[in-house]
JSON list of C-alpha atoms and ligand atoms in Angstrom, two decimals:
[
{"chain": "Y", "resi": 714, "resn": "MET", "atom": "CA", "xyz": [15.49, 13.65, -7.75]},
{"chain": "Y", "resi": 715, "resn": "LYS", "atom": "CA", "xyz": [12.88, 12.57, -6.16]},
{"chain": "Y", "resi": 716, "resn": "TYR", "atom": "CA", "xyz": [10.18, 10.36, -7.50]},
{"chain": "Y", "resi": 717, "resn": "ARG", "atom": "CA", "xyz": [6.68, 12.12, -8.48]},
{"chain": "Y", "resi": 718, "resn": "THR", "atom": "CA", "xyz": [4.45, 10.16, -6.58]},
{"chain": "Y", "resi": 719, "resn": "LEU", "atom": "CA", "xyz": [0.19, 9.14, -5.59]},
{"chain": "Y", "resi": 720, "resn": "LEU", "atom": "CA", "xyz": [-0.07, 7.10, -2.03]},
{"chain": "Y", "resi": 721, "resn": "LEU", "atom": "CA", "xyz": [-2.95, 4.73, -1.38]},
{"chain": "Y", "resi": 722, "resn": "PHE", "atom": "CA", "xyz": [-4.26, 4.19, 1.15]},
{"chain": "Y", "resi": 723, "resn": "GLY", "atom": "CA", "xyz": [-7.23, 2.97, 3.00]},
{"chain": "Y", "resi": 724, "resn": "ALA", "atom": "CA", "xyz": [-8.16, -0.42, 5.63]},
{"chain": "Y", "resi": 725, "resn": "PRO", "atom": "CA", "xyz": [-6.83, -3.84, 4.51]},
{"chain": "Y", "resi": 726, "resn": "GLY", "atom": "CA", "xyz": [-10.76, -4.40, 1.74]},
{"chain": "Y", "resi": 727, "resn": "ALA", "atom": "CA", "xyz": [-11.30, -1.49, 0.63]},
{"chain": "Y", "resi": 728, "resn": "GLY", "atom": "CA", "xyz": [-9.60, -1.99, -2.24]},
{"chain": "Y", "resi": 729, "resn": "LYS", "atom": "CA", "xyz": [-6.03, -0.42, -2.66]},
{"chain": "Y", "resi": 730, "resn": "GLY", "atom": "CA", "xyz": [-4.65, -2.81, -4.70]},
{"chain": "Y", "resi": 731, "resn": "THR", "atom": "CA", "xyz": [-7.34, -3.54, -6.55]},
{"chain": "Y", "resi": 732, "resn": "GLN", "atom": "CA", "xyz": [-6.54, -0.14, -7.79]},
{"chain": "Y", "resi": 733, "resn": "GLY", "atom": "CA", "xyz": [-3.29, -0.17, -7.52]},
{"chain": "Y", "resi": 734, "resn": "LYS", "atom": "CA", "xyz": [-3.18, -2.41, -10.16]},
{"chain": "Y", "resi": 735, "resn": "ILE", "atom": "CA", "xyz": [-5.07, -1.03, -12.04]},
{"chain": "Y", "resi": 736, "resn": "LEU", "atom": "CA", "xyz": [-3.83, 2.94, -12.47]},
{"chain": "Y", "resi": 737, "resn": "GLY", "atom": "CA", "xyz": [0.34, 0.64, -13.11]},
{"chain": "Y", "resi": 738, "resn": "THR", "atom": "CA", "xyz": [-1.65, -0.27, -16.65]},
{"chain": "Y", "resi": 739, "resn": "VAL", "atom": "CA", "xyz": [-1.45, 2.56, -17.63]},
{"chain": "Y", "resi": 740, "resn": "PRO", "atom": "CA", "xyz": [0.99, 4.68, -19.67]},
{"chain": "Y", "resi": 741, "resn": "ASN", "atom": "CA", "xyz": [3.18, 6.29, -17.34]},
{"chain": "Y", "resi": 742, "resn": "PHE", "atom": "CA", "xyz": [1.93, 5.60, -13.72]},
{"chain": "Y", "resi": 743, "resn": "TYR", "atom": "CA", "xyz": [3.85, 2.58, -12.14]},
{"chain": "Y", "resi": 744, "resn": "HIS", "atom": "CA", "xyz": [2.59, 0.76, -9.50]},
{"chain": "Y", "resi": 745, "resn": "CYS", "atom": "CA", "xyz": [4.60, -0.55, -5.99]},
{"chain": "Y", "resi": 746, "resn": "ALA", "atom": "CA", "xyz": [2.71, -2.43, -3.54]},
{"chain": "Y", "resi": 747, "resn": "CYS", "atom": "CA", "xyz": [5.09, -3.22, -0.27]},
{"chain": "Y", "resi": 748, "resn": "GLY", "atom": "CA", "xyz": [2.85, -6.64, 0.17]},
{"chain": "Y", "resi": 749, "resn": "GLU", "atom": "CA", "xyz": [3.62, -7.69, -2.75]},
{"chain": "Y", "resi": 750, "resn": "VAL", "atom": "CA", "xyz": [7.29, -7.00, -1.83]},
{"chain": "Y", "resi": 751, "resn": "PHE", "atom": "CA", "xyz": [7.15, -9.14, 0.86]},
{"chain": "Y", "resi": 752, "resn": "ARG", "atom": "CA", "xyz": [4.83, -11.86, -0.23]},
{"chain": "Y", "resi": 753, "resn": "ASN", "atom": "CA", "xyz": [7.72, -12.48, -3.04]},
{"chain": "Y", "resi": 754, "resn": "LEU", "atom": "CA", "xyz": [10.25, -12.93, -1.11]},
{"chain": "Y", "resi": 755, "resn": "THR", "atom": "CA", "xyz": [11.80, -16.99, -0.09]},
{"chain": "Y", "resi": 756, "resn": "THR", "atom": "CA", "xyz": [11.94, -18.10, 3.59]},
{"chain": "Y", "resi": 757, "resn": "ASP", "atom": "CA", "xyz": [15.59, -18.65, 2.56]},
{"chain": "Y", "resi": 758, "resn": "ASN", "atom": "CA", "xyz": [16.03, -15.69, 3.34]},
{"chain": "Y", "resi": 759, "resn": "GLU", "atom": "CA", "xyz": [15.61, -14.16, 6.51]},
{"chain": "Y", "resi": 760, "resn": "LEU", "atom": "CA", "xyz": [13.94, -10.55, 5.75]},
{"chain": "Y", "resi": 761, "resn": "GLY", "atom": "CA", "xyz": [11.68, -13.27, 3.85]},
{"chain": "Y", "resi": 762, "resn": "ARG", "atom": "CA", "xyz": [11.27, -15.58, 7.14]},
{"chain": "Y", "resi": 763, "resn": "THR", "atom": "CA", "xyz": [10.83, -11.78, 9.71]},
{"chain": "Y", "resi": 764, "resn": "PHE", "atom": "CA", "xyz": [7.86, -10.98, 7.15]},
{"chain": "Y", "resi": 765, "resn": "ILE", "atom": "CA", "xyz": [5.61, -14.31, 8.00]},
{"chain": "Y", "resi": 766, "resn": "GLU", "atom": "CA", "xyz": [6.58, -14.20, 11.62]},
{"chain": "Y", "resi": 767, "resn": "TYR", "atom": "CA", "xyz": [5.23, -10.54, 11.17]},
{"chain": "Y", "resi": 768, "resn": "SER", "atom": "CA", "xyz": [2.29, -10.81, 9.02]},
{"chain": "Y", "resi": 769, "resn": "SER", "atom": "CA", "xyz": [0.89, -13.89, 10.32]},
{"chain": "Y", "resi": 770, "resn": "ARG", "atom": "CA", "xyz": [-0.19, -11.69, 13.64]},
{"chain": "Y", "resi": 771, "resn": "GLY", "atom": "CA", "xyz": [-1.24, -8.82, 11.79]},
{"chain": "Y", "resi": 772, "resn": "GLN", "atom": "CA", "xyz": [1.56, -6.62, 12.58]},
{"chain": "Y", "resi": 773, "resn": "LEU", "atom": "CA", "xyz": [4.24, -5.00, 10.34]},
{"chain": "Y", "resi": 774, "resn": "VAL", "atom": "CA", "xyz": [7.38, -5.53, 9.98]},
{"chain": "Y", "resi": 775, "resn": "PRO", "atom": "CA", "xyz": [9.64, -3.03, 11.31]},
{"chain": "Y", "resi": 776, "resn": "ASP", "atom": "CA", "xyz": [10.10, -0.37, 9.46]},
{"chain": "Y", "resi": 777, "resn": "GLU", "atom": "CA", "xyz": [14.21, -0.19, 9.05]},
{"chain": "Y", "resi": 778, "resn": "PRO", "atom": "CA", "xyz": [14.32, -3.44, 6.77]},
{"chain": "Y", "resi": 779, "resn": "THR", "atom": "CA", "xyz": [11.25, -1.97, 4.98]},
{"chain": "Y", "resi": 780, "resn": "VAL", "atom": "CA", "xyz": [12.10, 0.83, 3.27]},
{"chain": "Y", "resi": 781, "resn": "ARG", "atom": "CA", "xyz": [15.47, -0.51, 3.58]},
{"chain": "Y", "resi": 782, "resn": "LEU", "atom": "CA", "xyz": [13.88, -3.26, 0.69]},
{"chain": "Y", "resi": 783, "resn": "TRP", "atom": "CA", "xyz": [11.37, -0.96, -1.54]},
{"chain": "Y", "resi": 784, "resn": "ARG", "atom": "CA", "xyz": [14.34, 0.91, -1.92]},
{"chain": "Y", "resi": 785, "resn": "GLN", "atom": "CA", "xyz": [16.28, -2.20, -2.69]},
{"chain": "Y", "resi": 786, "resn": "ASN", "atom": "CA", "xyz": [12.93, -3.41, -5.45]},
{"chain": "Y", "resi": 787, "resn": "ILE", "atom": "CA", "xyz": [12.45, 0.77, -6.95]},
{"chain": "Y", "resi": 788, "resn": "GLU", "atom": "CA", "xyz": [15.74, 0.30, -8.04]},
{"chain": "Y", "resi": 789, "resn": "ALA", "atom": "CA", "xyz": [16.02, -2.86, -9.17]},
{"chain": "Y", "resi": 790, "resn": "ASN", "atom": "CA", "xyz": [12.76, -2.24, -11.11]},
{"chain": "Y", "resi": 791, "resn": "THR", "atom": "CA", "xyz": [14.41, 0.87, -12.11]},
{"chain": "Y", "resi": 792, "resn": "GLN", "atom": "CA", "xyz": [17.55, -0.30, -13.68]},
{"chain": "Y", "resi": 793, "resn": "MET", "atom": "CA", "xyz": [15.67, -3.20, -15.55]},
{"chain": "Y", "resi": 794, "resn": "GLY", "atom": "CA", "xyz": [13.29, -0.24, -16.94]},
{"chain": "Y", "resi": 795, "resn": "ARG", "atom": "CA", "xyz": [10.01, -0.90, -15.31]},
{"chain": "Y", "resi": 796, "resn": "PHE", "atom": "CA", "xyz": [9.65, 2.02, -13.91]},
{"chain": "Y", "resi": 797, "resn": "ASN", "atom": "CA", "xyz": [11.26, 5.43, -15.19]},
{"chain": "Y", "resi": 798, "resn": "PRO", "atom": "CA", "xyz": [11.83, 8.24, -12.43]},
{"chain": "Y", "resi": 799, "resn": "GLU", "atom": "CA", "xyz": [11.87, 10.63, -15.04]},
{"chain": "Y", "resi": 800, "resn": "ARG", "atom": "CA", "xyz": [8.85, 10.45, -17.00]},
{"chain": "Y", "resi": 801, "resn": "ASP", "atom": "CA", "xyz": [6.85, 7.47, -14.81]},
{"chain": "Y", "resi": 802, "resn": "THR", "atom": "CA", "xyz": [4.84, 8.91, -11.37]},
{"chain": "Y", "resi": 803, "resn": "LEU", "atom": "CA", "xyz": [4.27, 6.33, -8.65]},
{"chain": "Y", "resi": 804, "resn": "VAL", "atom": "CA", "xyz": [1.28, 4.45, -7.51]},
{"chain": "Y", "resi": 805, "resn": "LEU", "atom": "CA", "xyz": [2.80, 3.77, -3.77]},
{"chain": "Y", "resi": 806, "resn": "ASP", "atom": "CA", "xyz": [-0.36, 1.52, -2.37]},
{"chain": "Y", "resi": 807, "resn": "GLY", "atom": "CA", "xyz": [0.78, -0.18, 2.17]},
{"chain": "Y", "resi": 808, "resn": "ILE", "atom": "CA", "xyz": [4.08, 2.39, 2.55]},
{"chain": "Y", "resi": 809, "resn": "PRO", "atom": "CA", "xyz": [4.55, 4.73, 4.00]},
{"chain": "Y", "resi": 810, "resn": "ARG", "atom": "CA", "xyz": [2.21, 2.40, 6.50]},
{"chain": "Y", "resi": 811, "resn": "ASN", "atom": "CA", "xyz": [3.33, 4.63, 9.67]},
{"chain": "Y", "resi": 812, "resn": "ILE", "atom": "CA", "xyz": [4.51, 7.71, 10.25]},
{"chain": "Y", "resi": 813, "resn": "GLY", "atom": "CA", "xyz": [8.26, 7.01, 11.11]},
{"chain": "Y", "resi": 814, "resn": "GLN", "atom": "CA", "xyz": [8.26, 5.22, 7.54]},
{"chain": "Y", "resi": 815, "resn": "ALA", "atom": "CA", "xyz": [6.65, 8.29, 6.10]},
{"chain": "Y", "resi": 816, "resn": "GLU", "atom": "CA", "xyz": [9.71, 10.40, 7.20]},
{"chain": "Y", "resi": 817, "resn": "MET", "atom": "CA", "xyz": [11.86, 7.98, 5.93]},
{"chain": "Y", "resi": 818, "resn": "LEU", "atom": "CA", "xyz": [10.33, 8.91, 2.77]},
{"chain": "Y", "resi": 819, "resn": "ALA", "atom": "CA", "xyz": [9.98, 12.20, 2.82]},
{"chain": "Y", "resi": 820, "resn": "ASP", "atom": "CA", "xyz": [13.84, 12.65, 0.49]},
{"chain": "Y", "resi": 821, "resn": "THR", "atom": "CA", "xyz": [12.67, 10.09, -1.99]},
{"chain": "Y", "resi": 822, "resn": "LEU", "atom": "CA", "xyz": [8.87, 10.76, -1.76]},
{"chain": "Y", "resi": 823, "resn": "ASP", "atom": "CA", "xyz": [7.27, 14.04, -3.46]},
{"chain": "Y", "resi": 824, "resn": "VAL", "atom": "CA", "xyz": [3.31, 13.07, -3.39]},
{"chain": "Y", "resi": 825, "resn": "LEU", "atom": "CA", "xyz": [1.35, 14.43, -5.50]},
{"chain": "Y", "resi": 826, "resn": "ALA", "atom": "CA", "xyz": [-1.99, 13.11, -4.57]},
{"chain": "Y", "resi": 827, "resn": "ALA", "atom": "CA", "xyz": [-3.24, 10.62, -1.44]},
{"chain": "Y", "resi": 828, "resn": "PHE", "atom": "CA", "xyz": [-6.05, 8.81, -2.33]},
{"chain": "Y", "resi": 829, "resn": "LYS", "atom": "CA", "xyz": [-7.97, 8.16, 0.88]},
{"chain": "Y", "resi": 830, "resn": "LEU", "atom": "CA", "xyz": [-10.22, 4.48, 0.96]},
{"chain": "Y", "resi": 831, "resn": "THR", "atom": "CA", "xyz": [-12.40, 4.83, 3.02]},
{"chain": "Y", "resi": 832, "resn": "CYS", "atom": "CA", "xyz": [-15.61, 2.11, 4.27]},
{"chain": "Y", "resi": 833, "resn": "ALA", "atom": "CA", "xyz": [-17.23, 2.64, 6.91]},
{"chain": "Y", "resi": 834, "resn": "ASP", "atom": "CA", "xyz": [-18.77, -0.80, 7.17]},
{"chain": "Y", "resi": 835, "resn": "LYS", "atom": "CA", "xyz": [-16.12, -2.87, 9.52]},
{"chain": "Y", "resi": 836, "resn": "ALA", "atom": "CA", "xyz": [-18.34, -6.57, 8.40]},
{"chain": "Y", "resi": 837, "resn": "LYS", "atom": "CA", "xyz": [-17.77, -5.98, 5.15]},
{"chain": "Y", "resi": 838, "resn": "LEU", "atom": "CA", "xyz": [-14.13, -5.83, 5.02]},
{"chain": "Y", "resi": 839, "resn": "VAL", "atom": "CA", "xyz": [-13.57, -7.96, 6.84]},
{"chain": "Y", "resi": 840, "resn": "GLU", "atom": "CA", "xyz": [-16.13, -10.41, 4.55]},
{"chain": "Y", "resi": 841, "resn": "ARG", "atom": "CA", "xyz": [-13.73, -8.76, 1.47]},
{"chain": "Y", "resi": 842, "resn": "LEU", "atom": "CA", "xyz": [-10.14, -10.63, 2.92]},
{"chain": "Y", "resi": 843, "resn": "GLN", "atom": "CA", "xyz": [-12.27, -14.07, 4.67]},
{"chain": "Y", "resi": 844, "resn": "ARG", "atom": "CA", "xyz": [-12.34, -14.07, 0.16]},
{"chain": "Y", "resi": 845, "resn": "ARG", "atom": "CA", "xyz": [-9.56, -12.82, -0.26]},
{"chain": "Y", "resi": 846, "resn": "ALA", "atom": "CA", "xyz": [-7.54, -16.01, 2.22]},
{"chain": "Y", "resi": 847, "resn": "LEU", "atom": "CA", "xyz": [-8.95, -18.46, -0.28]},
{"chain": "Y", "resi": 848, "resn": "ARG", "atom": "CA", "xyz": [-8.39, -17.04, -2.96]},
{"chain": "Y", "resi": 849, "resn": "GLU", "atom": "CA", "xyz": [-5.49, -15.89, -2.86]},
{"chain": "Y", "resi": 850, "resn": "ASN", "atom": "CA", "xyz": [-4.36, -17.87, -0.67]},
{"chain": "Y", "resi": 851, "resn": "ARG", "atom": "CA", "xyz": [-3.43, -14.85, 2.13]},
{"chain": "Y", "resi": 852, "resn": "LEU", "atom": "CA", "xyz": [-2.30, -16.18, 5.35]},
{"chain": "Y", "resi": 853, "resn": "ASP", "atom": "CA", "xyz": [-2.86, -13.15, 7.46]},
{"chain": "Y", "resi": 854, "resn": "ASP", "atom": "CA", "xyz": [-6.04, -13.17, 5.81]},
{"chain": "Y", "resi": 855, "resn": "ALA", "atom": "CA", "xyz": [-7.41, -15.82, 7.09]},
{"chain": "Y", "resi": 856, "resn": "ASN", "atom": "CA", "xyz": [-7.73, -15.58, 10.72]},
{"chain": "Y", "resi": 857, "resn": "LEU", "atom": "CA", "xyz": [-10.15, -13.88, 12.14]},
{"chain": "Y", "resi": 858, "resn": "GLU", "atom": "CA", "xyz": [-8.76, -12.22, 14.64]},
{"chain": "Y", "resi": 859, "resn": "VAL", "atom": "CA", "xyz": [-5.69, -11.42, 12.97]},
{"chain": "Y", "resi": 860, "resn": "ILE", "atom": "CA", "xyz": [-7.86, -9.96, 11.26]},
{"chain": "Y", "resi": 861, "resn": "ARG", "atom": "CA", "xyz": [-9.43, -7.40, 13.40]},
{"chain": "Y", "resi": 862, "resn": "ASP", "atom": "CA", "xyz": [-5.87, -6.15, 14.84]},
{"chain": "Y", "resi": 863, "resn": "ARG", "atom": "CA", "xyz": [-4.67, -4.86, 11.13]},
{"chain": "Y", "resi": 864, "resn": "LEU", "atom": "CA", "xyz": [-8.16, -3.03, 11.07]},
{"chain": "Y", "resi": 865, "resn": "GLU", "atom": "CA", "xyz": [-6.86, -1.81, 14.96]},
{"chain": "Y", "resi": 866, "resn": "LEU", "atom": "CA", "xyz": [-3.01, -0.58, 13.40]},
{"chain": "Y", "resi": 867, "resn": "TYR", "atom": "CA", "xyz": [-4.62, 0.95, 10.45]},
{"chain": "Y", "resi": 868, "resn": "GLU", "atom": "CA", "xyz": [-6.66, 2.62, 12.41]},
{"chain": "Y", "resi": 869, "resn": "ARG", "atom": "CA", "xyz": [-3.68, 3.72, 14.99]},
{"chain": "Y", "resi": 870, "resn": "GLU", "atom": "CA", "xyz": [-0.54, 3.67, 12.59]},
{"chain": "Y", "resi": 871, "resn": "THR", "atom": "CA", "xyz": [-1.87, 4.29, 8.86]},
{"chain": "Y", "resi": 872, "resn": "LYS", "atom": "CA", "xyz": [-4.46, 6.35, 9.29]},
{"chain": "Y", "resi": 873, "resn": "PRO", "atom": "CA", "xyz": [-2.37, 9.22, 11.04]},
{"chain": "Y", "resi": 874, "resn": "VAL", "atom": "CA", "xyz": [-0.08, 9.60, 8.38]},
{"chain": "Y", "resi": 875, "resn": "LEU", "atom": "CA", "xyz": [-2.99, 11.10, 6.20]},
{"chain": "Y", "resi": 876, "resn": "ASP", "atom": "CA", "xyz": [-2.27, 14.60, 8.20]},
{"chain": "Y", "resi": 877, "resn": "PHE", "atom": "CA", "xyz": [1.31, 14.03, 7.48]},
{"chain": "Y", "resi": 878, "resn": "TYR", "atom": "CA", "xyz": [0.74, 14.73, 4.71]},
{"chain": "Y", "resi": 879, "resn": "GLY", "atom": "CA", "xyz": [-1.99, 17.53, 5.05]},
{"chain": "Y", "resi": 880, "resn": "PRO", "atom": "CA", "xyz": [-5.39, 17.74, 3.87]},
{"chain": "Y", "resi": 881, "resn": "LYS", "atom": "CA", "xyz": [-4.27, 19.47, -0.02]},
{"chain": "Y", "resi": 882, "resn": "LEU", "atom": "CA", "xyz": [-3.44, 16.19, -0.18]},
{"chain": "Y", "resi": 883, "resn": "VAL", "atom": "CA", "xyz": [-5.46, 14.07, 0.95]},
{"chain": "Y", "resi": 884, "resn": "HIS", "atom": "CA", "xyz": [-8.79, 13.53, -1.14]},
{"chain": "Y", "resi": 885, "resn": "VAL", "atom": "CA", "xyz": [-11.17, 10.85, 0.34]},
{"chain": "Y", "resi": 886, "resn": "ILE", "atom": "CA", "xyz": [-12.63, 8.28, -1.82]},
{"chain": "Y", "resi": 887, "resn": "ASP", "atom": "CA", "xyz": [-15.85, 5.93, -1.15]},
{"chain": "Y", "resi": 888, "resn": "ALA", "atom": "CA", "xyz": [-14.51, 2.10, -1.40]},
{"chain": "Y", "resi": 889, "resn": "THR", "atom": "CA", "xyz": [-18.14, 1.31, -0.90]},
{"chain": "Y", "resi": 890, "resn": "GLN", "atom": "CA", "xyz": [-18.87, 2.39, -4.53]},
{"chain": "Y", "resi": 891, "resn": "LYS", "atom": "CA", "xyz": [-18.71, -0.43, -7.09]},
{"chain": "Y", "resi": 892, "resn": "PRO", "atom": "CA", "xyz": [-14.49, -0.81, -8.61]},
{"chain": "Y", "resi": 893, "resn": "VAL", "atom": "CA", "xyz": [-15.28, 0.53, -11.62]},
{"chain": "Y", "resi": 894, "resn": "VAL", "atom": "CA", "xyz": [-16.78, 3.95, -9.40]},
{"chain": "Y", "resi": 895, "resn": "VAL", "atom": "CA", "xyz": [-13.78, 4.24, -7.40]},
{"chain": "Y", "resi": 896, "resn": "LEU", "atom": "CA", "xyz": [-11.25, 4.06, -10.36]},
{"chain": "Y", "resi": 897, "resn": "ARG", "atom": "CA", "xyz": [-13.68, 7.00, -11.94]},
{"chain": "Y", "resi": 898, "resn": "ASN", "atom": "CA", "xyz": [-12.68, 8.86, -8.63]},
{"chain": "Y", "resi": 899, "resn": "ILE", "atom": "CA", "xyz": [-9.56, 8.67, -8.89]},
{"chain": "Y", "resi": 900, "resn": "LEU", "atom": "CA", "xyz": [-9.08, 9.05, -12.66]},
{"chain": "Y", "resi": 901, "resn": "ASP", "atom": "CA", "xyz": [-10.49, 13.06, -12.97]},
{"chain": "Y", "resi": 902, "resn": "ILE", "atom": "CA", "xyz": [-8.87, 14.00, -9.83]},
{"chain": "Y", "resi": 903, "resn": "ILE", "atom": "CA", "xyz": [-5.61, 12.62, -11.49]},
{"chain": "Y", "resi": 904, "resn": "ALA", "atom": "CA", "xyz": [-6.47, 14.65, -14.51]},
{"chain": "Y", "resi": 905, "resn": "GLU", "atom": "CA", "xyz": [-6.63, 17.76, -12.66]},
{"chain": "Y", "resi": 906, "resn": "ILE", "atom": "CA", "xyz": [-2.96, 17.43, -11.65]},
{"chain": "J", "resi": 2429, "resn": "ADP", "atom": "P1", "xyz": [-2.90, -5.81, 3.28]},
{"chain": "J", "resi": 2429, "resn": "ADP", "atom": "O1", "xyz": [-3.83, -3.34, 2.16]},
{"chain": "J", "resi": 2429, "resn": "ADP", "atom": "O2", "xyz": [-4.15, -5.73, 2.89]},
{"chain": "J", "resi": 2429, "resn": "ADP", "atom": "O3", "xyz": [-2.84, -4.87, 4.34]},
{"chain": "J", "resi": 2429, "resn": "ADP", "atom": "P2", "xyz": [-0.76, -6.15, 2.20]},
{"chain": "J", "resi": 2429, "resn": "ADP", "atom": "O4", "xyz": [-0.38, -6.54, 1.09]},
{"chain": "J", "resi": 2429, "resn": "ADP", "atom": "O5", "xyz": [-0.31, -4.10, 1.98]},
{"chain": "J", "resi": 2429, "resn": "ADP", "atom": "O6", "xyz": [-1.75, -6.67, 2.84]},
{"chain": "J", "resi": 2429, "resn": "ADP", "atom": "O7", "xyz": [0.45, -5.86, 3.82]},
{"chain": "J", "resi": 2429, "resn": "ADP", "atom": "C1", "xyz": [0.87, -7.53, 4.47]},
{"chain": "J", "resi": 2429, "resn": "ADP", "atom": "C2", "xyz": [1.12, -7.35, 4.76]},
{"chain": "J", "resi": 2429, "resn": "ADP", "atom": "O8", "xyz": [2.69, -7.07, 5.20]},
{"chain": "J", "resi": 2429, "resn": "ADP", "atom": "C3", "xyz": [1.11, -6.11, 6.54]},
{"chain": "J", "resi": 2429, "resn": "ADP", "atom": "O9", "xyz": [0.64, -7.25, 7.64]},
{"chain": "J", "resi": 2429, "resn": "ADP", "atom": "C4", "xyz": [2.52, -6.21, 7.82]},
{"chain": "J", "resi": 2429, "resn": "ADP", "atom": "O10", "xyz": [2.97, -6.98, 8.27]},
{"chain": "J", "resi": 2429, "resn": "ADP", "atom": "C5", "xyz": [3.24, -6.43, 5.92]},
{"chain": "J", "resi": 2429, "resn": "ADP", "atom": "N1", "xyz": [3.72, -5.07, 5.17]},
{"chain": "J", "resi": 2429, "resn": "ADP", "atom": "C6", "xyz": [3.22, -4.48, 4.09]},
{"chain": "J", "resi": 2429, "resn": "ADP", "atom": "N2", "xyz": [3.17, -3.46, 3.91]},
{"chain": "J", "resi": 2429, "resn": "ADP", "atom": "C7", "xyz": [4.21, -2.56, 5.12]},
{"chain": "J", "resi": 2429, "resn": "ADP", "atom": "C8", "xyz": [5.11, -2.37, 5.20]},
{"chain": "J", "resi": 2429, "resn": "ADP", "atom": "N3", "xyz": [5.29, -0.63, 4.78]},
{"chain": "J", "resi": 2429, "resn": "ADP", "atom": "N4", "xyz": [5.48, -2.61, 6.36]},
{"chain": "J", "resi": 2429, "resn": "ADP", "atom": "C9", "xyz": [5.65, -3.13, 7.63]},
{"chain": "J", "resi": 2429, "resn": "ADP", "atom": "N5", "xyz": [5.26, -3.65, 7.10]},
{"chain": "J", "resi": 2429, "resn": "ADP", "atom": "C10", "xyz": [4.13, -4.05, 6.14]}
]
């Protein structure tokens, strides 16, 4: 059985996490942010150390351990009753992040829609990330060079994933609007599915 899934895409700082968290509070939706799953690992865990190594440089953790960790996390949350695949729609943020991951997850995800949160103003994204670095103590947001690398990586590797799912599933949302308006745009589309 495949998971009914909504995907959130957007450059770092576009607001995927903000929207994902809100959507996850709606009954019958379950939010999973891949970056959070990684951040919850401790450094006595080998993958936890690998995560620090890659994320501090603004790079992606290799696909195979990423997808394995993500599957383990979803299965554990299913067992604990937080996610019920029969009843709930999964809201994914931060995965799949490249074509390789999209292919690895093709047998697992029934993608109902993909939301592309766009923000053409790079300076605004950088400013949001720098604010978040202070608030959430995020290593990968603290350094301007790392931020630039992550924005570039999104353009190069993550944006092409939208073509993988095709134009029928992709909805473009203007992420420079107020969070509540972005939310309304997303909810309008979800309500129609
Ligand atoms: P952001 O959306 O701001 O880039 P995330 O919290 O989604 O932040 O991700 C933080 C870091 O975690 C990434 O830069 C990357 O190193 C790692 N990461 C998260 N998701 C994935 C993924 N699907 N594949 C590989 N690495 C990932």
